[in-house]
Every structure is written in C-alpha cells, then in structure tokens.
Amino acid sequence: MKVLAVLVLCVTLGFSNTLDSCQGRCGYGTDSNYSCQCNPACERYNDCCSDYAAICKASTSCKGRCGESYNSQNECHCNSLCPQYNNCCSDYNELCYNAGGAVTDAEIKSISERLYSLDSNKASASVLVIDPQALVASSQTSSETDRSSKPLFSFLNENALFSKPTYAALLSVLDNYNRMTGQAENFSSQQLAEQDKFVRETMSNTQVGRELFAFLYNKGIYKSEEDFIQDLKMMWFGLYSRNNNQLDSSGFEHIFAGEIKGGKVSGFHNWIRFYLLEKSGKLNYYSHSFNGPWTTFPDVLGMQFMWDGYYKQVGSAVIGCSPEFDFAIYSLCYITRPGKQCHLSVGGSTLIIQTYTWDNSFYGDGKKFIGSAYPATP
C-alpha cells in the first residue's frame, strides 16, 4: 500500500523521477546513480540513454533544457551565458529568460518592500518575545556547545497568531513529514489537500500573496493566478530523492519542516517550526551567530541548536514574519534568482536570500524543484 500511495502521489503532482532519460541532464558528468549517461563520453563508452541523440545532440529548442550545463555537442544553448555568446536556441527568451533574468535587482527590492508593508499578520512585540542570549563567532558554530541556558522563545501569544488562517494552514502541513531522508514520504488525500490549502490560503487569500502574483503576472512570468498556484505547488511540494533513490524530500519539507541527512539537521529555516519543537522539549537552542539589523519583527537570526539528538550548525530564519511573507519572499527569490543570492529590501534594510535549485530531477517542461532557500548572513 505504501508503494501504491507514492505512485498515486507522483501522478497527482505530475512528478517524474526517471533514471534512464536525458531530460534536463545534457552535458552533465558521469553519474553512477543513473542507468545511462548524457554527456559526449557516453558515445565512446556506449552507455548513452536512448534519447541522448534526440534531446542532447539534435534539439534546437529549450524545452526541458533551461539552465543546463554547456555542451559543445548541442546546436544551441539554454543557459544564462548563451545571450553573451549569441548561441541561444530561438525559444530561449520565451521559455527560460523570464525564469530568472527579466526582473532587475531594483524591482526585487521594490516588491519586497511592498510585501513587507502588506504583512499585516506578522508578530508584534506584544505577542512575541525572543531571548537570543549567546552570540558566537562563525568559527565557533561547529562546537556543539550549549551557551544559552534559556529557550530562544520567551513568550508567544498563540491565540493571537495561530488562529489566523495562514498560520493554521501552515501548522496542518508541518507535521506531515518523516524527517529522515532515505525514507519515502507517504501522503494521504487529506495531507495533499492540506498542501493545496496552504498555498491557496497564503497566496490567494492575503494581500501579500496577491501582490506577489500581480508583480510576477505583470512581468509575464505567469499567465494566470491558477498557473501561478499550480507552479508553486509543484516547485515546493513535488517530491524528489535526496537519499537512497526514495521520494523522500521536497523544497517545503527541507526549508519549513527540516530534515535529517548524514546524521545532521538539513534545511530547517522556519521560526514557527522552531518554536513548536522548542516548546515540546524536542529542540534545544544553543546560540546565534548573526542577528539582523531589525529592531521589530520580522528579524533574522542564524541559530545553532540540537533537534532531538541532531545538530544544526547554522539554521537561519526570518523570525516573527507571517507564513505568507515567509513563503512569498522565498518564492520570489527562487522564481527570479534561482540558484543565486537574492537581494531584498525589508524595512529599509537589506536581506539576502540564498536559493538553490534541485538539479537531479524535474517537473513540467524541465522546471527545477526548490533545493533550498534561507537568509544568508547579513
């Protein structure tokens, strides 16, 4: 039944994780995790995928190829450098350019300030109090030493925040995950509905979400609100494998819920998740290695902590923001600056978000899932 559930989920989300195709893999080095290869050497070693010639050698379209590595065998190219070398495929601008190059840094700073001003559901000092305590140097973050005797969160008025629809939607999704990588996720129909509700509640039913959509729509990145919602569901909740070829992870799980990989905490960049685990006694706050310049919420901390026996060296998060603001700024940065640093302006101060793409599997026409996103050191 577990295998069947995973297969049903794959169909529901339109996810494909094939190991014997060159879709999105042209020019990549030899990878023993795949049953066939998609680089020029595969012809010499006779281990090319069956669609290697069709996808990697003869294709003159960027469909499924946006952001791929340079491959001299291709007739045209679909990466960020092809405009500079004047060797892009004819549909590069249509399929790839709006995925990361059509929005200026100034526009990103402007829209992020608007999102900040519209975040009416963020915490105030009357409902949230934190106690950062020990500040450590970057060289000390790996020591696994508890330098803070008290919890990070001194007070939170849960009734004032958690009754709000977007907070309630987030809480319903956070507990749906198995934190261990290498173990396939198995979602019920109710849990899939909770994912859908979270995206729609935060993006369709708040001023923050509607403002983000309007901005991306006006830039030509999305043709309709439904197109926007469906793409967010796939990039955030579509499953891929971080370990053991199991569909064990997603961008949302990694960033908002946190995972365990290689004996350490991986991801985990949401303050509400931190609060809930600390309150339950499963998380012990140790110290922080950076603190943002903000004196009101949202603020930014880079935290060291132990989660039920597993250590996180730097788990940065935007503290006190609403779920819709958290989701919106990460989405904005991933859509406009995938795999790069994204420079926001929040309350007049710079906030840098680092995003990473997941390059080993794809959805839709070669789109990449979110690998990670988090606040970088101010």
C-alpha positions as a Markdown table, in Angstrom:
| # | Residue | x | y | z |
|---|---|---|---|---|
| 1 | Met | 0.0 | 0.0 | 0.0 |
| 2 | Lys | 2.9 | 2.4 | 0.7 |
| 3 | Val | 4.3 | 2.0 | -2.8 |
| 4 | Leu | 0.9 | 2.5 | -4.3 |
| 5 | Ala | 0.4 | 5.7 | -2.3 |
| 6 | Val | 3.7 | 7.0 | -3.5 |
| 7 | Leu | 2.8 | 6.2 | -7.1 |
| 8 | Val | -0.6 | 7.9 | -6.7 |
| 9 | Leu | 1.2 | 11.0 | -5.3 |
| 10 | Cys | 3.5 | 11.1 | -8.3 |
| 11 | Val | 0.6 | 11.0 | -10.7 |
| 12 | Thr | -1.2 | 13.6 | -8.6 |
| 13 | Leu | 1.7 | 16.0 | -8.6 |
| 14 | Gly | 2.8 | 15.2 | -12.2 |
| 15 | Phe | 6.2 | 14.2 | -10.9 |
| 16 | Ser | 8.7 | 12.1 | -12.8 |
| 17 | Asn | 12.0 | 10.8 | -11.4 |
| 18 | Thr | 13.2 | 8.6 | -14.3 |
| 19 | Leu | 16.7 | 7.4 | -14.2 |
| 20 | Asp | 17.0 | 6.4 | -17.9 |
| 21 | Ser | 16.3 | 9.7 | -19.7 |
| 22 | Cys | 18.4 | 12.7 | -20.8 |
| 23 | Gln | 15.6 | 15.1 | -20.0 |
| 24 | Gly | 17.4 | 18.0 | -18.2 |
| 25 | Arg | 20.7 | 16.2 | -18.0 |
| 26 | Cys | 22.5 | 17.1 | -21.2 |
| 27 | Gly | 26.2 | 17.8 | -20.6 |
| 28 | Tyr | 26.3 | 16.5 | -17.0 |
| 29 | Gly | 29.2 | 14.4 | -15.9 |
| 30 | Thr | 29.1 | 10.7 | -15.5 |
| 31 | Asp | 26.8 | 9.8 | -12.5 |
| 32 | Ser | 26.7 | 6.2 | -11.3 |
| 33 | Asn | 23.2 | 6.8 | -9.8 |
| 34 | Tyr | 21.8 | 6.8 | -13.3 |
| 35 | Ser | 21.4 | 3.7 | -15.5 |
| 36 | Cys | 22.7 | 5.7 | -18.6 |
| 37 | Gln | 24.6 | 8.8 | -19.3 |
| 38 | Cys | 24.0 | 12.1 | -21.3 |
| 39 | Asn | 27.5 | 13.5 | -22.0 |
| 40 | Pro | 29.8 | 13.3 | -25.0 |
| 41 | Ala | 31.8 | 10.5 | -23.4 |
| 42 | Cys | 28.8 | 8.2 | -23.4 |
| 43 | Glu | 29.1 | 7.6 | -27.2 |
| 44 | Arg | 32.7 | 6.3 | -26.6 |
| 45 | Tyr | 31.7 | 4.1 | -23.8 |
| 46 | Asn | 28.4 | 3.0 | -25.3 |
| 47 | Asp | 26.3 | 3.9 | -22.3 |
| 48 | Cys | 24.2 | 6.8 | -23.6 |
| 49 | Cys | 20.5 | 7.0 | -22.8 |
| 50 | Ser | 18.2 | 6.0 | -25.7 |
| 51 | Asp | 17.0 | 9.6 | -26.1 |
| 52 | Tyr | 20.6 | 11.2 | -25.9 |
| 53 | Ala | 20.8 | 12.0 | -29.6 |
| 54 | Ala | 17.2 | 13.4 | -29.8 |
| 55 | Ile | 17.5 | 15.6 | -26.7 |
| 56 | Cys | 21.2 | 16.5 | -26.4 |
| 57 | Lys | 22.5 | 16.5 | -30.0 |
| 58 | Ala | 19.8 | 17.4 | -32.3 |
| 59 | Ser | 17.4 | 19.6 | -30.3 |
| 60 | Thr | 17.1 | 23.2 | -31.3 |
| 61 | Ser | 14.6 | 24.1 | -28.5 |
| 62 | Cys | 15.0 | 25.0 | -24.9 |
| 63 | Lys | 12.0 | 22.9 | -23.8 |
| 64 | Gly | 13.2 | 20.9 | -20.8 |
| 65 | Arg | 16.7 | 22.4 | -21.0 |
| 66 | Cys | 16.6 | 25.8 | -19.2 |
| 67 | Gly | 19.8 | 26.3 | -17.1 |
| 68 | Glu | 21.5 | 23.1 | -18.3 |
| 69 | Ser | 25.3 | 22.9 | -18.4 |
| 70 | Tyr | 27.2 | 23.9 | -21.5 |
| 71 | Asn | 27.6 | 21.0 | -24.0 |
| 72 | Ser | 29.6 | 21.6 | -27.2 |
| 73 | Gln | 27.5 | 18.9 | -28.9 |
| 74 | Asn | 24.4 | 21.0 | -28.8 |
| 75 | Glu | 23.4 | 23.1 | -31.8 |
| 76 | Cys | 22.2 | 25.8 | -29.5 |
| 77 | His | 22.1 | 26.5 | -25.8 |
| 78 | Cys | 19.8 | 27.4 | -22.9 |
| 79 | Asn | 21.9 | 28.7 | -20.0 |
| 80 | Ser | 22.5 | 32.2 | -18.6 |
| 81 | Leu | 25.6 | 32.7 | -20.7 |
| 82 | Cys | 24.1 | 32.0 | -24.1 |
| 83 | Pro | 23.0 | 35.6 | -24.7 |
| 84 | Gln | 26.5 | 36.7 | -24.1 |
| 85 | Tyr | 27.9 | 34.2 | -26.7 |
| 86 | Asn | 24.9 | 34.7 | -29.1 |
| 87 | Asn | 24.3 | 30.9 | -29.3 |
| 88 | Cys | 20.9 | 30.6 | -27.5 |
| 89 | Cys | 18.1 | 28.5 | -29.0 |
| 90 | Ser | 15.4 | 30.5 | -30.7 |
| 91 | Asp | 12.9 | 30.0 | -27.9 |
| 92 | Tyr | 15.3 | 30.8 | -25.0 |
| 93 | Asn | 13.7 | 34.1 | -24.2 |
| 94 | Glu | 10.2 | 32.6 | -24.3 |
| 95 | Leu | 11.0 | 29.6 | -22.1 |
| 96 | Cys | 14.0 | 30.5 | -20.0 |
| 97 | Tyr | 14.6 | 34.2 | -19.7 |
| 98 | Asn | 11.6 | 35.0 | -17.6 |
| 99 | Ala | 12.6 | 32.2 | -15.2 |
| 100 | Gly | 15.4 | 34.3 | -13.8 |
| 101 | Gly | 16.7 | 37.2 | -15.9 |
| 102 | Ala | 13.8 | 39.5 | -16.6 |
| 103 | Val | 13.5 | 41.1 | -13.2 |
| 104 | Thr | 16.0 | 43.7 | -12.1 |
| 105 | Asp | 17.6 | 43.9 | -8.6 |
| 106 | Ala | 15.8 | 47.2 | -8.1 |
| 107 | Glu | 12.4 | 45.7 | -8.9 |
| 108 | Ile | 13.1 | 42.9 | -6.4 |
| 109 | Lys | 13.9 | 45.4 | -3.7 |
| 110 | Ser | 10.8 | 47.4 | -4.5 |
| 111 | Ile | 8.4 | 44.4 | -4.5 |
| 112 | Ser | 9.9 | 43.0 | -1.3 |
| 113 | Glu | 9.3 | 46.4 | 0.5 |
| 114 | Arg | 5.7 | 46.2 | -0.7 |
| 115 | Leu | 5.3 | 42.7 | 0.6 |
| 116 | Tyr | 6.8 | 43.8 | 3.9 |
| 117 | Ser | 4.4 | 46.7 | 4.3 |
| 118 | Leu | 1.5 | 44.4 | 3.5 |
| 119 | Asp | 2.4 | 41.8 | 6.1 |
| 120 | Ser | -0.5 | 42.6 | 8.5 |
| 121 | Asn | -0.2 | 39.1 | 10.1 |
| 122 | Lys | 3.4 | 39.4 | 11.3 |
| 123 | Ala | 4.1 | 39.2 | 15.0 |
| 124 | Ser | 4.4 | 42.3 | 17.2 |
| 125 | Ala | 6.4 | 42.8 | 20.4 |
| 126 | Ser | 3.2 | 42.4 | 22.4 |
| 127 | Val | 2.6 | 38.8 | 21.1 |
| 128 | Leu | 6.2 | 37.6 | 20.6 |
| 129 | Val | 9.3 | 37.9 | 22.8 |
| 130 | Ile | 12.7 | 36.3 | 21.9 |
| 131 | Asp | 15.9 | 36.0 | 24.0 |
| 132 | Pro | 18.8 | 35.4 | 21.6 |
| 133 | Gln | 21.4 | 35.2 | 24.5 |
| 134 | Ala | 24.8 | 33.9 | 23.4 |
| 135 | Leu | 26.3 | 35.4 | 20.3 |
| 136 | Val | 29.2 | 33.3 | 18.8 |
| 137 | Ala | 31.7 | 33.8 | 16.1 |
| 138 | Ser | 31.4 | 31.8 | 12.9 |
| 139 | Ser | 34.4 | 29.8 | 13.9 |
| 140 | Gln | 32.5 | 28.5 | 16.9 |
| 141 | Thr | 29.3 | 27.3 | 15.3 |
| 142 | Ser | 30.6 | 23.8 | 14.8 |
| 143 | Ser | 31.5 | 23.2 | 18.5 |
| 144 | Glu | 28.0 | 21.9 | 19.5 |
| 145 | Thr | 28.3 | 23.8 | 22.8 |
| 146 | Asp | 25.1 | 25.0 | 24.6 |
| 147 | Arg | 25.9 | 28.6 | 25.6 |
| 148 | Ser | 22.3 | 29.6 | 26.3 |
| 149 | Ser | 20.6 | 28.5 | 29.5 |
| 150 | Lys | 17.1 | 29.6 | 28.4 |
| 151 | Pro | 14.9 | 28.9 | 25.4 |
| 152 | Leu | 15.1 | 31.3 | 22.4 |
| 153 | Phe | 11.3 | 32.0 | 22.6 |
| 154 | Ser | 10.4 | 33.6 | 25.9 |
| 155 | Phe | 6.7 | 34.3 | 25.0 |
| 156 | Leu | 4.3 | 33.7 | 22.2 |
| 157 | Asn | 0.6 | 34.5 | 22.3 |
| 158 | Glu | -0.6 | 31.5 | 20.3 |
| 159 | Asn | -4.2 | 32.6 | 20.3 |
| 160 | Ala | -3.3 | 35.9 | 18.7 |
| 161 | Leu | -1.4 | 34.3 | 15.8 |
| 162 | Phe | -2.3 | 30.6 | 15.4 |
| 163 | Ser | -6.0 | 31.3 | 14.9 |
| 164 | Lys | -5.2 | 33.3 | 11.8 |
| 165 | Pro | -6.0 | 31.2 | 8.6 |
| 166 | Thr | -2.4 | 31.2 | 7.2 |
| 167 | Tyr | -0.9 | 30.1 | 10.5 |
| 168 | Ala | -3.5 | 27.4 | 10.9 |
| 169 | Ala | -2.8 | 26.2 | 7.3 |
| 170 | Leu | 1.0 | 26.0 | 8.0 |
| 171 | Leu | 0.5 | 24.1 | 11.2 |
| 172 | Ser | -1.6 | 21.5 | 9.5 |
| 173 | Val | 1.2 | 20.8 | 6.9 |
| 174 | Leu | 4.3 | 20.9 | 9.2 |
| 175 | Asp | 3.5 | 17.6 | 10.9 |
| 176 | Asn | 3.0 | 15.6 | 7.7 |
| 177 | Tyr | 6.7 | 14.7 | 7.2 |
| 178 | Asn | 9.1 | 12.0 | 8.0 |
| 179 | Arg | 12.3 | 13.9 | 8.9 |
| 180 | Met | 14.7 | 11.1 | 7.9 |
| 181 | Thr | 16.0 | 11.3 | 4.3 |
| 182 | Gly | 16.1 | 7.9 | 2.5 |
| 183 | Gln | 12.6 | 7.0 | 3.7 |
| 184 | Ala | 9.8 | 7.7 | 1.1 |
| 185 | Glu | 7.1 | 10.2 | 2.1 |
| 186 | Asn | 3.6 | 8.8 | 2.0 |
| 187 | Phe | 0.8 | 11.4 | 1.9 |
| 188 | Ser | -2.9 | 10.7 | 2.5 |
| 189 | Ser | -5.5 | 12.5 | 0.4 |
| 190 | Gln | -6.1 | 14.8 | 3.4 |
| 191 | Gln | -2.5 | 15.7 | 3.6 |
| 192 | Leu | -2.4 | 16.5 | -0.1 |
| 193 | Ala | -5.4 | 18.7 | 0.4 |
| 194 | Glu | -3.6 | 20.5 | 3.3 |
| 195 | Gln | -0.7 | 21.3 | 0.9 |
| 196 | Asp | -3.2 | 22.8 | -1.6 |
| 197 | Lys | -4.9 | 24.8 | 1.2 |
| 198 | Phe | -1.6 | 26.2 | 2.4 |
| 199 | Val | -0.6 | 27.5 | -1.0 |
| 200 | Arg | -4.1 | 29.0 | -1.7 |
| 201 | Glu | -4.5 | 30.4 | 1.8 |
| 202 | Thr | -1.2 | 32.2 | 1.7 |
| 203 | Met | -1.1 | 33.3 | -1.9 |
| 204 | Ser | -4.7 | 33.8 | -3.0 |
| 205 | Asn | -6.3 | 35.0 | 0.3 |
| 206 | Thr | -3.8 | 37.5 | 1.6 |
| 207 | Gln | -2.6 | 40.9 | 0.3 |
| 208 | Val | 1.0 | 39.6 | 0.4 |
| 209 | Gly | 0.2 | 36.7 | -1.9 |
| 210 | Arg | -1.9 | 38.7 | -4.3 |
| 211 | Glu | 0.7 | 41.4 | -4.5 |
| 212 | Leu | 3.4 | 38.8 | -5.4 |
| 213 | Phe | 1.2 | 37.3 | -8.1 |
| 214 | Ala | 0.4 | 40.7 | -9.6 |
| 215 | Phe | 4.1 | 41.5 | -9.8 |
| 216 | Leu | 5.0 | 38.2 | -11.5 |
| 217 | Tyr | 2.0 | 38.4 | -13.8 |
| 218 | Asn | 2.9 | 41.9 | -14.9 |
| 219 | Lys | 6.4 | 40.7 | -15.6 |
| 220 | Gly | 5.0 | 38.0 | -17.9 |
| 221 | Ile | 6.2 | 35.1 | -15.8 |
| 222 | Tyr | 2.7 | 33.7 | -15.2 |
| 223 | Lys | -0.3 | 33.9 | -17.4 |
| 224 | Ser | -3.0 | 33.4 | -14.7 |
| 225 | Glu | -3.4 | 33.1 | -11.0 |
| 226 | Glu | -4.1 | 29.4 | -11.4 |
| 227 | Asp | -0.9 | 28.9 | -13.4 |
| 228 | Phe | 0.9 | 30.6 | -10.5 |
| 229 | Ile | -0.7 | 28.5 | -7.8 |
| 230 | Gln | -0.1 | 25.2 | -9.7 |
| 231 | Asp | 3.6 | 26.1 | -10.3 |
| 232 | Leu | 4.1 | 26.9 | -6.6 |
| 233 | Lys | 2.5 | 23.6 | -5.6 |
| 234 | Met | 4.9 | 21.7 | -7.9 |
| 235 | Met | 8.1 | 23.6 | -7.1 |
| 236 | Trp | 7.5 | 23.5 | -3.4 |
| 237 | Phe | 5.7 | 20.2 | -2.7 |
| 238 | Gly | 6.8 | 18.0 | -5.7 |
| 239 | Leu | 8.8 | 15.1 | -4.3 |
| 240 | Tyr | 12.3 | 14.1 | -5.2 |
| 241 | Ser | 15.1 | 11.9 | -3.8 |
| 242 | Arg | 17.8 | 13.2 | -1.5 |
| 243 | Asn | 18.9 | 9.7 | -0.4 |
| 244 | Asn | 18.6 | 6.1 | -1.5 |
| 245 | Asn | 16.5 | 6.8 | -4.6 |
| 246 | Gln | 13.4 | 7.3 | -2.4 |
| 247 | Leu | 10.9 | 10.1 | -3.0 |
| 248 | Asp | 11.8 | 11.4 | 0.4 |
| 249 | Ser | 12.1 | 15.2 | 0.1 |
| 250 | Ser | 10.6 | 18.4 | -1.2 |
| 251 | Gly | 11.5 | 22.1 | -1.0 |
| 252 | Phe | 8.8 | 22.7 | 1.6 |
| 253 | Glu | 9.9 | 19.9 | 3.8 |
| 254 | His | 13.5 | 20.9 | 3.6 |
| 255 | Ile | 13.0 | 24.6 | 4.3 |
| 256 | Phe | 10.0 | 24.8 | 6.5 |
| 257 | Ala | 9.9 | 21.4 | 8.4 |
| 258 | Gly | 13.6 | 20.4 | 8.3 |
| 259 | Glu | 15.2 | 17.1 | 7.6 |
| 260 | Ile | 17.9 | 14.7 | 8.9 |
| 261 | Lys | 20.6 | 13.7 | 6.5 |
| 262 | Gly | 24.1 | 12.2 | 7.3 |
| 263 | Gly | 23.5 | 12.5 | 11.0 |
| 264 | Lys | 22.8 | 16.2 | 10.9 |
| 265 | Val | 19.9 | 18.6 | 10.6 |
| 266 | Ser | 19.4 | 19.7 | 7.0 |
| 267 | Gly | 17.4 | 22.7 | 6.0 |
| 268 | Phe | 15.1 | 23.9 | 8.8 |
| 269 | His | 14.5 | 27.7 | 8.2 |
| 270 | Asn | 11.1 | 28.4 | 9.7 |
| 271 | Trp | 10.6 | 30.2 | 13.0 |
| 272 | Ile | 7.2 | 28.6 | 13.8 |
| 273 | Arg | 8.6 | 25.1 | 13.4 |
| 274 | Phe | 11.5 | 26.1 | 15.7 |
| 275 | Tyr | 9.0 | 27.5 | 18.3 |
| 276 | Leu | 6.8 | 24.4 | 18.3 |
| 277 | Leu | 9.7 | 21.9 | 18.7 |
| 278 | Glu | 11.4 | 24.0 | 21.4 |
| 279 | Lys | 8.1 | 24.2 | 23.3 |
| 280 | Ser | 7.7 | 20.4 | 23.1 |
| 281 | Gly | 11.1 | 19.9 | 24.5 |
| 282 | Lys | 12.5 | 18.3 | 21.3 |
| 283 | Leu | 14.7 | 21.2 | 20.4 |
| 284 | Asn | 17.5 | 22.9 | 22.5 |
| 285 | Tyr | 18.6 | 26.3 | 21.4 |
| 286 | Tyr | 22.4 | 26.8 | 21.8 |
| 287 | Ser | 23.4 | 30.2 | 20.4 |
| 288 | His | 23.2 | 32.5 | 17.4 |
| 289 | Ser | 26.0 | 33.5 | 15.1 |
| 290 | Phe | 24.3 | 36.5 | 13.4 |
| 291 | Asn | 21.4 | 38.9 | 14.1 |
| 292 | Gly | 19.7 | 41.1 | 11.6 |
| 293 | Pro | 19.6 | 44.9 | 11.9 |
| 294 | Trp | 15.9 | 45.0 | 12.6 |
| 295 | Thr | 14.5 | 46.1 | 16.0 |
| 296 | Thr | 11.0 | 44.9 | 15.2 |
| 297 | Phe | 9.6 | 41.8 | 13.6 |
| 298 | Pro | 10.4 | 40.3 | 11.2 |
| 299 | Asp | 14.0 | 39.9 | 12.3 |
| 300 | Val | 16.7 | 37.4 | 11.1 |
| 301 | Leu | 18.8 | 35.1 | 13.3 |
| 302 | Gly | 21.4 | 32.5 | 12.4 |
| 303 | Met | 20.9 | 29.8 | 15.1 |
| 304 | Gln | 22.8 | 26.8 | 16.5 |
| 305 | Phe | 20.6 | 24.1 | 18.0 |
| 306 | Met | 20.1 | 20.4 | 18.8 |
| 307 | Trp | 17.0 | 18.8 | 17.4 |
| 308 | Asp | 16.3 | 15.6 | 19.3 |
| 309 | Gly | 19.9 | 14.5 | 19.1 |
| 310 | Tyr | 20.8 | 16.0 | 15.8 |
| 311 | Tyr | 22.8 | 19.3 | 15.4 |
| 312 | Lys | 22.3 | 22.3 | 13.2 |
| 313 | Gln | 25.4 | 24.4 | 12.8 |
| 314 | Val | 23.6 | 27.5 | 11.3 |
| 315 | Gly | 19.8 | 27.4 | 10.9 |
| 316 | Ser | 18.9 | 30.9 | 9.8 |
| 317 | Ala | 15.3 | 32.0 | 9.7 |
| 318 | Val | 13.1 | 35.1 | 9.4 |
| 319 | Ile | 11.7 | 35.5 | 12.9 |
| 320 | Gly | 8.2 | 36.8 | 13.5 |
| 321 | Cys | 7.0 | 37.1 | 9.9 |
| 322 | Ser | 3.7 | 35.6 | 8.8 |
| 323 | Pro | 3.6 | 32.3 | 6.9 |
| 324 | Glu | 2.6 | 34.2 | 3.8 |
| 325 | Phe | 5.5 | 36.6 | 4.0 |
| 326 | Asp | 8.0 | 33.7 | 4.5 |
| 327 | Phe | 6.5 | 31.7 | 1.6 |
| 328 | Ala | 6.3 | 34.8 | -0.6 |
| 329 | Ile | 9.9 | 36.0 | -0.3 |
| 330 | Tyr | 11.4 | 32.6 | -0.8 |
| 331 | Ser | 9.2 | 32.1 | -3.8 |
| 332 | Leu | 10.0 | 35.5 | -5.2 |
| 333 | Cys | 13.7 | 34.8 | -4.9 |
| 334 | Tyr | 13.6 | 31.3 | -6.3 |
| 335 | Ile | 11.5 | 32.3 | -9.3 |
| 336 | Thr | 13.6 | 35.4 | -10.1 |
| 337 | Arg | 17.1 | 34.3 | -8.9 |
| 338 | Pro | 17.2 | 30.5 | -8.9 |
| 339 | Gly | 20.4 | 29.2 | -7.5 |
| 340 | Lys | 21.7 | 32.6 | -6.7 |
| 341 | Gln | 21.7 | 35.3 | -3.9 |
| 342 | Cys | 18.6 | 37.5 | -4.0 |
| 343 | His | 18.9 | 41.0 | -2.5 |
| 344 | Leu | 15.7 | 42.1 | -0.8 |
| 345 | Ser | 14.9 | 45.3 | 1.0 |
| 346 | Val | 12.8 | 44.9 | 4.2 |
| 347 | Gly | 12.0 | 47.9 | 6.2 |
| 348 | Gly | 14.8 | 49.8 | 4.6 |
| 349 | Ser | 17.5 | 47.2 | 5.4 |
| 350 | Thr | 19.0 | 44.6 | 3.0 |
| 351 | Leu | 18.0 | 41.0 | 3.4 |
| 352 | Ile | 19.9 | 38.4 | 1.3 |
| 353 | Ile | 18.2 | 35.2 | 0.5 |
| 354 | Gln | 20.3 | 32.4 | -0.9 |
| 355 | Thr | 18.4 | 29.9 | -3.1 |
| 356 | Tyr | 19.4 | 26.5 | -4.6 |
| 357 | Thr | 17.9 | 24.5 | -7.4 |
| 358 | Trp | 17.4 | 20.8 | -7.3 |
| 359 | Asp | 19.2 | 19.7 | -10.4 |
| 360 | Asn | 18.7 | 15.9 | -10.3 |
| 361 | Ser | 15.0 | 15.7 | -11.3 |
| 362 | Phe | 12.4 | 18.0 | -12.8 |
| 363 | Tyr | 8.7 | 18.8 | -13.3 |
| 364 | Gly | 6.7 | 20.1 | -16.2 |
| 365 | Asp | 8.8 | 21.2 | -19.1 |
| 366 | Gly | 12.2 | 20.8 | -17.4 |
| 367 | Lys | 11.5 | 23.1 | -14.5 |
| 368 | Lys | 13.5 | 22.6 | -11.3 |
| 369 | Phe | 12.3 | 22.0 | -7.8 |
| 370 | Ile | 13.4 | 24.1 | -5.0 |
| 371 | Gly | 16.5 | 22.6 | -3.4 |
| 372 | Ser | 16.8 | 25.2 | -0.6 |
| 373 | Ala | 16.3 | 28.8 | 0.4 |
| 374 | Tyr | 17.4 | 30.6 | 3.5 |
| 375 | Pro | 18.5 | 34.0 | 4.8 |
| 376 | Ala | 22.3 | 34.5 | 4.3 |
| 377 | Thr | 24.5 | 36.2 | 6.8 |
| 378 | Pro | 23.6 | 40.0 | 6.8 |
